[in-house]
Amino acid sequence: MNRARIFLAAMPALAGPAGAANVAMAFGDNLPPFILVKEDAGIEVELVREALAYRGHVLQARYLPMGRIPASFKTRAVDAIMMDVGEDMTPHGGYYGTPPVIYDNVFYTLKRSKLVIRRPEDLQGHTVISFVGAAARYPVWLQPLTRGHDYVESNHQESQPLLLALGRYEIVLSDRSIFQYYTRMQRKREPGFVMPPVDEHSFIRADAGDYRPVFRSAAIRDDFNAGLAHLHKSGRYRAIYDKYLKD
């Protein structure tokens, strides 16, 4: 029995005032390393599963397109959602919890390029690849680029480290953990691959409020928050991240 299973097996004994419950929770549809649908795993999924298990609850993950997540809560198809996707769930009986993860998007450049990115204008004249929907999320920074041919949005983020390393694009916009994960996967696919030194350019401050889970039960929300705090305190939180991001 591995450490994670031992950890989870011991948790039901800590059942709190909400009592043990099966919690059907909607997550986004596949976003490695945070959400791995086929494996019913990923950083985000494992953190939520273990935080709920701290007081005896059992996660039943439901994977949906992002646009369907708010409706799944409002129609009572699920007991909780990983995030509200910009729609306040309080009027629909939602209780907000502590975010288990916060996506931290930054610009990556090769260190040898010596690019400096401090203002939107600094992106002009350079080739940029990002995830789909990035220009809509960061219009001040990216919308001007969409009028040219040097800006591309792609769902295939697994190719970003290689494209940057080969110089196909000068700038990559990615979450730090996603970029690190796919760099690791590239090394596994090609053992001889070496990622050149890169610079990270922060350009916005992530809003933790955008990543808060929503629960139908205030008691289960409280149990989840307690479990998440325990994961931080025990070191298990970091261990789950390291499982996906370190060799």
mmCIF file of C-alpha atoms in Angstrom:
data_model
loop_
_atom_site.group_PDB
_atom_site.id
_atom_site.type_symbol
_atom_site.label_atom_id
_atom_site.label_comp_id
_atom_site.label_asym_id
_atom_site.label_seq_id
_atom_site.Cartn_x
_atom_site.Cartn_y
_atom_site.Cartn_z
ATOM 1 C CA MET A 1 0.000 0.000 0.000
ATOM 2 C CA ASN A 2 1.536 3.300 -1.053
ATOM 3 C CA ARG A 3 1.733 6.406 1.116
ATOM 4 C CA ALA A 4 -1.251 8.122 -0.495
ATOM 5 C CA ARG A 5 -3.506 5.115 0.129
ATOM 6 C CA ILE A 6 -2.342 4.822 3.726
ATOM 7 C CA PHE A 7 -2.979 8.565 4.165
ATOM 8 C CA LEU A 8 -6.507 8.292 2.778
ATOM 9 C CA ALA A 9 -7.303 5.080 4.638
ATOM 10 C CA ALA A 10 -6.546 6.780 7.936
ATOM 11 C CA MET A 11 -8.653 9.854 7.247
ATOM 12 C CA PRO A 12 -12.241 8.589 7.792
ATOM 13 C CA ALA A 13 -11.504 8.214 11.476
ATOM 14 C CA LEU A 14 -11.299 12.016 11.573
ATOM 15 C CA ALA A 15 -14.921 12.491 10.440
ATOM 16 C CA GLY A 16 -16.241 15.888 11.467
ATOM 17 C CA PRO A 17 -19.643 17.394 12.203
ATOM 18 C CA ALA A 18 -20.838 17.171 8.608
ATOM 19 C CA GLY A 19 -20.603 13.352 8.673
ATOM 20 C CA ALA A 20 -19.174 11.298 5.848
ATOM 21 C CA ALA A 21 -20.690 12.113 2.458
ATOM 22 C CA ASN A 22 -20.156 11.369 -1.203
ATOM 23 C CA VAL A 23 -19.426 14.706 -2.870
ATOM 24 C CA ALA A 24 -20.100 14.941 -6.612
ATOM 25 C CA MET A 25 -17.922 17.801 -7.813
ATOM 26 C CA ALA A 26 -17.548 19.289 -11.297
ATOM 27 C CA PHE A 27 -14.035 19.889 -12.623
ATOM 28 C CA GLY A 28 -12.853 21.200 -15.957
ATOM 29 C CA ASP A 29 -12.278 18.750 -18.785
ATOM 30 C CA ASN A 30 -8.607 17.689 -18.826
ATOM 31 C CA LEU A 31 -5.838 20.172 -18.031
ATOM 32 C CA PRO A 32 -2.585 18.342 -17.221
ATOM 33 C CA PRO A 33 -1.056 18.284 -14.690
ATOM 34 C CA PHE A 34 -3.991 19.699 -12.717
ATOM 35 C CA ILE A 35 -6.737 17.512 -14.205
ATOM 36 C CA LEU A 36 -6.095 14.122 -15.831
ATOM 37 C CA VAL A 37 -9.494 12.767 -16.819
ATOM 38 C CA LYS A 38 -8.476 9.261 -17.936
ATOM 39 C CA GLU A 39 -6.590 8.656 -14.707
ATOM 40 C CA ASP A 40 -9.209 10.403 -12.524
ATOM 41 C CA ALA A 41 -6.238 12.229 -11.054
ATOM 42 C CA GLY A 42 -4.055 15.326 -11.323
ATOM 43 C CA ILE A 43 -2.795 17.912 -8.845
ATOM 44 C CA GLU A 44 -6.148 19.657 -8.466
ATOM 45 C CA VAL A 45 -8.174 16.451 -8.239
ATOM 46 C CA GLU A 46 -5.851 14.808 -5.721
ATOM 47 C CA LEU A 47 -5.739 17.874 -3.483
ATOM 48 C CA VAL A 48 -9.537 18.098 -3.402
ATOM 49 C CA ARG A 49 -9.903 14.344 -2.881
ATOM 50 C CA GLU A 50 -7.531 14.277 0.075
ATOM 51 C CA ALA A 51 -8.850 17.503 1.606
ATOM 52 C CA LEU A 52 -12.382 16.075 1.602
ATOM 53 C CA ALA A 53 -11.157 12.728 2.910
ATOM 54 C CA TYR A 54 -9.663 14.443 5.967
ATOM 55 C CA ARG A 55 -13.142 14.457 7.522
ATOM 56 C CA GLY A 56 -14.361 11.287 5.857
ATOM 57 C CA HIS A 57 -15.926 12.588 2.643
ATOM 58 C CA VAL A 58 -15.501 10.810 -0.691
ATOM 59 C CA LEU A 59 -14.945 12.777 -3.897
ATOM 60 C CA GLN A 60 -16.869 11.759 -7.001
ATOM 61 C CA ALA A 61 -15.265 13.845 -9.739
ATOM 62 C CA ARG A 62 -17.342 14.901 -12.734
ATOM 63 C CA TYR A 63 -15.417 16.266 -15.710
ATOM 64 C CA LEU A 64 -17.221 18.885 -17.790
ATOM 65 C CA PRO A 65 -16.456 21.612 -20.332
ATOM 66 C CA MET A 66 -15.822 24.845 -18.428
ATOM 67 C CA GLY A 67 -18.947 26.498 -19.805
ATOM 68 C CA ARG A 68 -21.186 23.820 -18.292
ATOM 69 C CA ILE A 69 -19.774 23.975 -14.775
ATOM 70 C CA PRO A 70 -21.986 26.812 -13.414
ATOM 71 C CA ALA A 71 -25.141 25.207 -14.850
ATOM 72 C CA SER A 72 -24.270 21.884 -13.242
ATOM 73 C CA PHE A 73 -24.403 23.561 -9.832
ATOM 74 C CA LYS A 74 -27.523 25.619 -10.463
ATOM 75 C CA THR A 75 -29.446 22.563 -11.679
ATOM 76 C CA ARG A 76 -28.225 20.546 -8.678
ATOM 77 C CA ALA A 77 -26.525 17.998 -10.921
ATOM 78 C CA VAL A 78 -23.502 18.176 -8.594
ATOM 79 C CA ASP A 79 -22.837 18.993 -4.945
ATOM 80 C CA ALA A 80 -19.854 21.232 -5.638
ATOM 81 C CA ILE A 81 -17.861 22.859 -8.425
ATOM 82 C CA MET A 82 -14.157 23.529 -8.646
ATOM 83 C CA MET A 83 -14.683 27.173 -9.657
ATOM 84 C CA ASP A 84 -17.601 29.413 -10.569
ATOM 85 C CA VAL A 85 -16.171 30.465 -13.977
ATOM 86 C CA GLY A 86 -17.022 34.093 -13.227
ATOM 87 C CA GLU A 87 -20.639 33.581 -12.138
ATOM 88 C CA ASP A 88 -21.495 34.213 -8.479
ATOM 89 C CA MET A 89 -23.018 31.064 -6.991
ATOM 90 C CA THR A 90 -24.064 32.631 -3.674
ATOM 91 C CA PRO A 91 -27.642 33.334 -4.882
ATOM 92 C CA HIS A 92 -27.846 29.678 -5.896
ATOM 93 C CA GLY A 93 -26.994 28.337 -2.450
ATOM 94 C CA GLY A 94 -23.249 28.198 -2.901
ATOM 95 C CA TYR A 95 -20.679 28.397 -0.117
ATOM 96 C CA TYR A 96 -17.190 29.384 -1.235
ATOM 97 C CA GLY A 97 -14.125 27.520 -0.002
ATOM 98 C CA THR A 98 -10.377 28.089 0.002
ATOM 99 C CA PRO A 99 -8.809 27.620 -3.451
ATOM 100 C CA PRO A 100 -6.718 24.423 -3.585
ATOM 101 C CA VAL A 101 -4.714 25.706 -6.565
ATOM 102 C CA ILE A 102 -4.082 29.085 -8.168
ATOM 103 C CA TYR A 103 -3.077 29.224 -11.808
ATOM 104 C CA ASP A 104 -0.048 31.460 -12.256
ATOM 105 C CA ASN A 105 0.374 32.484 -15.885
ATOM 106 C CA VAL A 106 3.688 34.025 -16.921
ATOM 107 C CA PHE A 107 5.575 34.731 -20.133
ATOM 108 C CA TYR A 108 8.537 32.437 -20.837
ATOM 109 C CA THR A 109 11.491 33.453 -22.990
ATOM 110 C CA LEU A 110 14.884 31.891 -23.586
ATOM 111 C CA LYS A 111 17.426 33.553 -21.345
ATOM 112 C CA ARG A 112 19.808 33.990 -24.252
ATOM 113 C CA SER A 113 17.238 36.160 -26.056
ATOM 114 C CA LYS A 114 17.577 38.779 -23.292
ATOM 115 C CA LEU A 115 13.989 39.894 -23.838
ATOM 116 C CA VAL A 116 12.449 42.161 -21.218
ATOM 117 C CA ILE A 117 8.656 42.137 -20.805
ATOM 118 C CA ARG A 118 7.267 44.847 -18.558
ATOM 119 C CA ARG A 119 4.539 46.415 -20.713
ATOM 120 C CA PRO A 120 2.142 45.146 -23.391
ATOM 121 C CA GLU A 121 4.185 47.031 -25.970
ATOM 122 C CA ASP A 122 7.165 44.800 -25.205
ATOM 123 C CA LEU A 123 5.378 41.903 -26.922
ATOM 124 C CA GLN A 124 5.138 43.735 -30.229
ATOM 125 C CA GLY A 125 7.331 42.384 -33.007
ATOM 126 C CA HIS A 126 7.844 38.996 -31.344
ATOM 127 C CA THR A 127 6.303 35.599 -32.011
ATOM 128 C CA VAL A 128 4.011 34.525 -29.165
ATOM 129 C CA ILE A 129 2.161 31.264 -28.469
ATOM 130 C CA SER A 130 -0.431 30.918 -25.702
ATOM 131 C CA PHE A 131 -3.386 28.785 -24.632
ATOM 132 C CA VAL A 132 -6.803 29.161 -26.251
ATOM 133 C CA GLY A 133 -8.753 32.071 -24.794
ATOM 134 C CA ALA A 134 -5.709 33.950 -23.509
ATOM 135 C CA ALA A 135 -6.416 37.104 -25.531
ATOM 136 C CA ALA A 136 -9.948 37.237 -24.140
ATOM 137 C CA ARG A 137 -8.627 36.826 -20.595
ATOM 138 C CA TYR A 138 -5.811 39.363 -20.955
ATOM 139 C CA PRO A 139 -7.085 41.793 -23.614
ATOM 140 C CA VAL A 140 -4.810 44.695 -22.660
ATOM 141 C CA TRP A 141 -1.747 42.543 -23.172
ATOM 142 C CA LEU A 142 -2.741 40.245 -26.006
ATOM 143 C CA GLN A 143 -5.642 41.641 -28.014
ATOM 144 C CA PRO A 144 -3.413 43.952 -30.108
ATOM 145 C CA LEU A 145 -1.358 40.915 -31.157
ATOM 146 C CA THR A 146 -4.363 39.129 -32.653
ATOM 147 C CA ARG A 147 -4.379 41.578 -35.565
ATOM 148 C CA GLY A 148 -1.058 40.205 -36.809
ATOM 149 C CA HIS A 149 0.404 36.835 -37.765
ATOM 150 C CA ASP A 150 2.910 36.465 -34.923
ATOM 151 C CA TYR A 151 0.373 35.455 -32.277
ATOM 152 C CA VAL A 152 -1.049 31.921 -31.981
ATOM 153 C CA GLU A 153 -3.392 30.291 -29.462
ATOM 154 C CA SER A 154 -3.254 26.505 -29.192
ATOM 155 C CA ASN A 155 -4.754 23.812 -26.976
ATOM 156 C CA HIS A 156 -1.628 21.704 -27.506
ATOM 157 C CA GLN A 157 0.351 23.110 -24.611
ATOM 158 C CA GLU A 158 2.423 19.936 -24.470
ATOM 159 C CA SER A 159 4.453 21.249 -27.420
ATOM 160 C CA GLN A 160 5.247 24.658 -25.911
ATOM 161 C CA PRO A 161 8.570 23.835 -24.204
ATOM 162 C CA LEU A 162 9.922 22.242 -27.391
ATOM 163 C CA LEU A 163 8.699 25.096 -29.603
ATOM 164 C CA LEU A 164 10.401 27.608 -27.315
ATOM 165 C CA ALA A 165 13.611 25.562 -27.131
ATOM 166 C CA LEU A 166 13.752 25.301 -30.937
ATOM 167 C CA GLY A 167 13.135 29.019 -31.378
ATOM 168 C CA ARG A 168 9.865 28.513 -33.263
ATOM 169 C CA TYR A 169 8.332 31.059 -30.897
ATOM 170 C CA GLU A 170 10.131 33.719 -28.905
ATOM 171 C CA ILE A 171 7.548 33.953 -26.124
ATOM 172 C CA VAL A 172 5.322 31.331 -24.488
ATOM 173 C CA LEU A 173 2.433 32.217 -22.183
ATOM 174 C CA SER A 174 1.733 29.408 -19.739
ATOM 175 C CA ASP A 175 0.962 28.570 -16.153
ATOM 176 C CA ARG A 176 4.201 27.779 -14.321
ATOM 177 C CA SER A 177 3.170 24.266 -13.284
ATOM 178 C CA ILE A 178 1.824 23.403 -16.733
ATOM 179 C CA PHE A 179 5.063 24.508 -18.402
ATOM 180 C CA GLN A 180 7.146 22.601 -15.862
ATOM 181 C CA TYR A 181 5.016 19.479 -16.312
ATOM 182 C CA TYR A 182 5.286 19.489 -20.095
ATOM 183 C CA THR A 183 9.023 20.157 -19.932
ATOM 184 C CA ARG A 184 9.285 17.030 -17.806
ATOM 185 C CA MET A 185 7.118 15.061 -20.272
ATOM 186 C CA GLN A 186 9.309 16.232 -23.172
ATOM 187 C CA ARG A 187 12.382 14.871 -21.381
ATOM 188 C CA LYS A 188 10.607 11.542 -20.919
ATOM 189 C CA ARG A 189 9.715 11.368 -24.616
ATOM 190 C CA GLU A 190 13.203 12.439 -25.672
ATOM 191 C CA PRO A 191 15.784 11.509 -23.003
ATOM 192 C CA GLY A 192 18.360 13.692 -24.759
ATOM 193 C CA PHE A 193 16.191 16.809 -24.627
ATOM 194 C CA VAL A 194 17.649 19.668 -22.595
ATOM 195 C CA MET A 195 15.528 22.750 -21.956
ATOM 196 C CA PRO A 196 17.702 25.842 -22.404
ATOM 197 C CA PRO A 197 17.698 28.309 -19.487
ATOM 198 C CA VAL A 198 14.546 30.424 -19.505
ATOM 199 C CA ASP A 199 13.344 33.674 -17.968
ATOM 200 C CA GLU A 200 9.899 34.006 -16.390
ATOM 201 C CA HIS A 201 8.139 37.350 -16.804
ATOM 202 C CA SER A 202 5.242 37.979 -14.425
ATOM 203 C CA PHE A 203 2.706 40.403 -15.854
ATOM 204 C CA ILE A 204 -0.433 40.102 -13.716
ATOM 205 C CA ARG A 205 -1.215 39.168 -10.141
ATOM 206 C CA ALA A 206 -3.372 36.058 -9.963
ATOM 207 C CA ASP A 207 -6.659 36.585 -8.125
ATOM 208 C CA ALA A 208 -7.236 33.719 -5.687
ATOM 209 C CA GLY A 209 -10.940 34.529 -5.779
ATOM 210 C CA ASP A 210 -11.101 33.232 -9.342
ATOM 211 C CA TYR A 211 -10.191 29.726 -8.205
ATOM 212 C CA ARG A 212 -12.431 29.185 -5.184
ATOM 213 C CA PRO A 213 -14.456 25.968 -5.075
ATOM 214 C CA VAL A 214 -18.175 26.199 -4.326
ATOM 215 C CA PHE A 215 -20.109 23.779 -2.111
ATOM 216 C CA ARG A 216 -23.826 23.308 -1.544
ATOM 217 C CA SER A 217 -23.175 22.412 2.105
ATOM 218 C CA ALA A 218 -21.502 24.922 4.418
ATOM 219 C CA ALA A 219 -20.462 22.080 6.729
ATOM 220 C CA ILE A 220 -18.718 20.166 3.949
ATOM 221 C CA ARG A 221 -17.098 23.415 2.814
ATOM 222 C CA ASP A 222 -15.725 23.873 6.328
ATOM 223 C CA ASP A 223 -14.474 20.273 6.394
ATOM 224 C CA PHE A 224 -12.780 20.807 3.033
ATOM 225 C CA ASN A 225 -11.062 23.973 4.267
ATOM 226 C CA ALA A 226 -9.838 22.120 7.358
ATOM 227 C CA GLY A 227 -8.527 19.285 5.209
ATOM 228 C CA LEU A 228 -6.730 21.648 2.858
ATOM 229 C CA ALA A 229 -5.091 23.415 5.800
ATOM 230 C CA HIS A 230 -3.947 20.021 7.078
ATOM 231 C CA LEU A 231 -2.414 19.163 3.703
ATOM 232 C CA HIS A 232 -0.398 22.386 3.829
ATOM 233 C CA LYS A 233 0.702 21.846 7.424
ATOM 234 C CA SER A 234 1.647 18.187 6.968
ATOM 235 C CA GLY A 235 3.674 18.731 3.799
ATOM 236 C CA ARG A 236 1.322 16.552 1.793
ATOM 237 C CA TYR A 237 0.270 19.540 -0.356
ATOM 238 C CA ARG A 238 3.820 20.032 -1.632
ATOM 239 C CA ALA A 239 4.262 16.281 -2.086
ATOM 240 C CA ILE A 240 1.278 16.108 -4.443
ATOM 241 C CA TYR A 241 2.713 18.923 -6.571
ATOM 242 C CA ASP A 242 6.135 17.259 -6.604
ATOM 243 C CA LYS A 243 4.623 13.947 -7.716
ATOM 244 C CA TYR A 244 3.669 15.559 -11.025
ATOM 245 C CA LEU A 245 6.420 18.123 -11.470
ATOM 246 C CA LYS A 246 9.637 16.479 -10.296
ATOM 247 C CA ASP A 247 11.550 13.519 -11.714
#
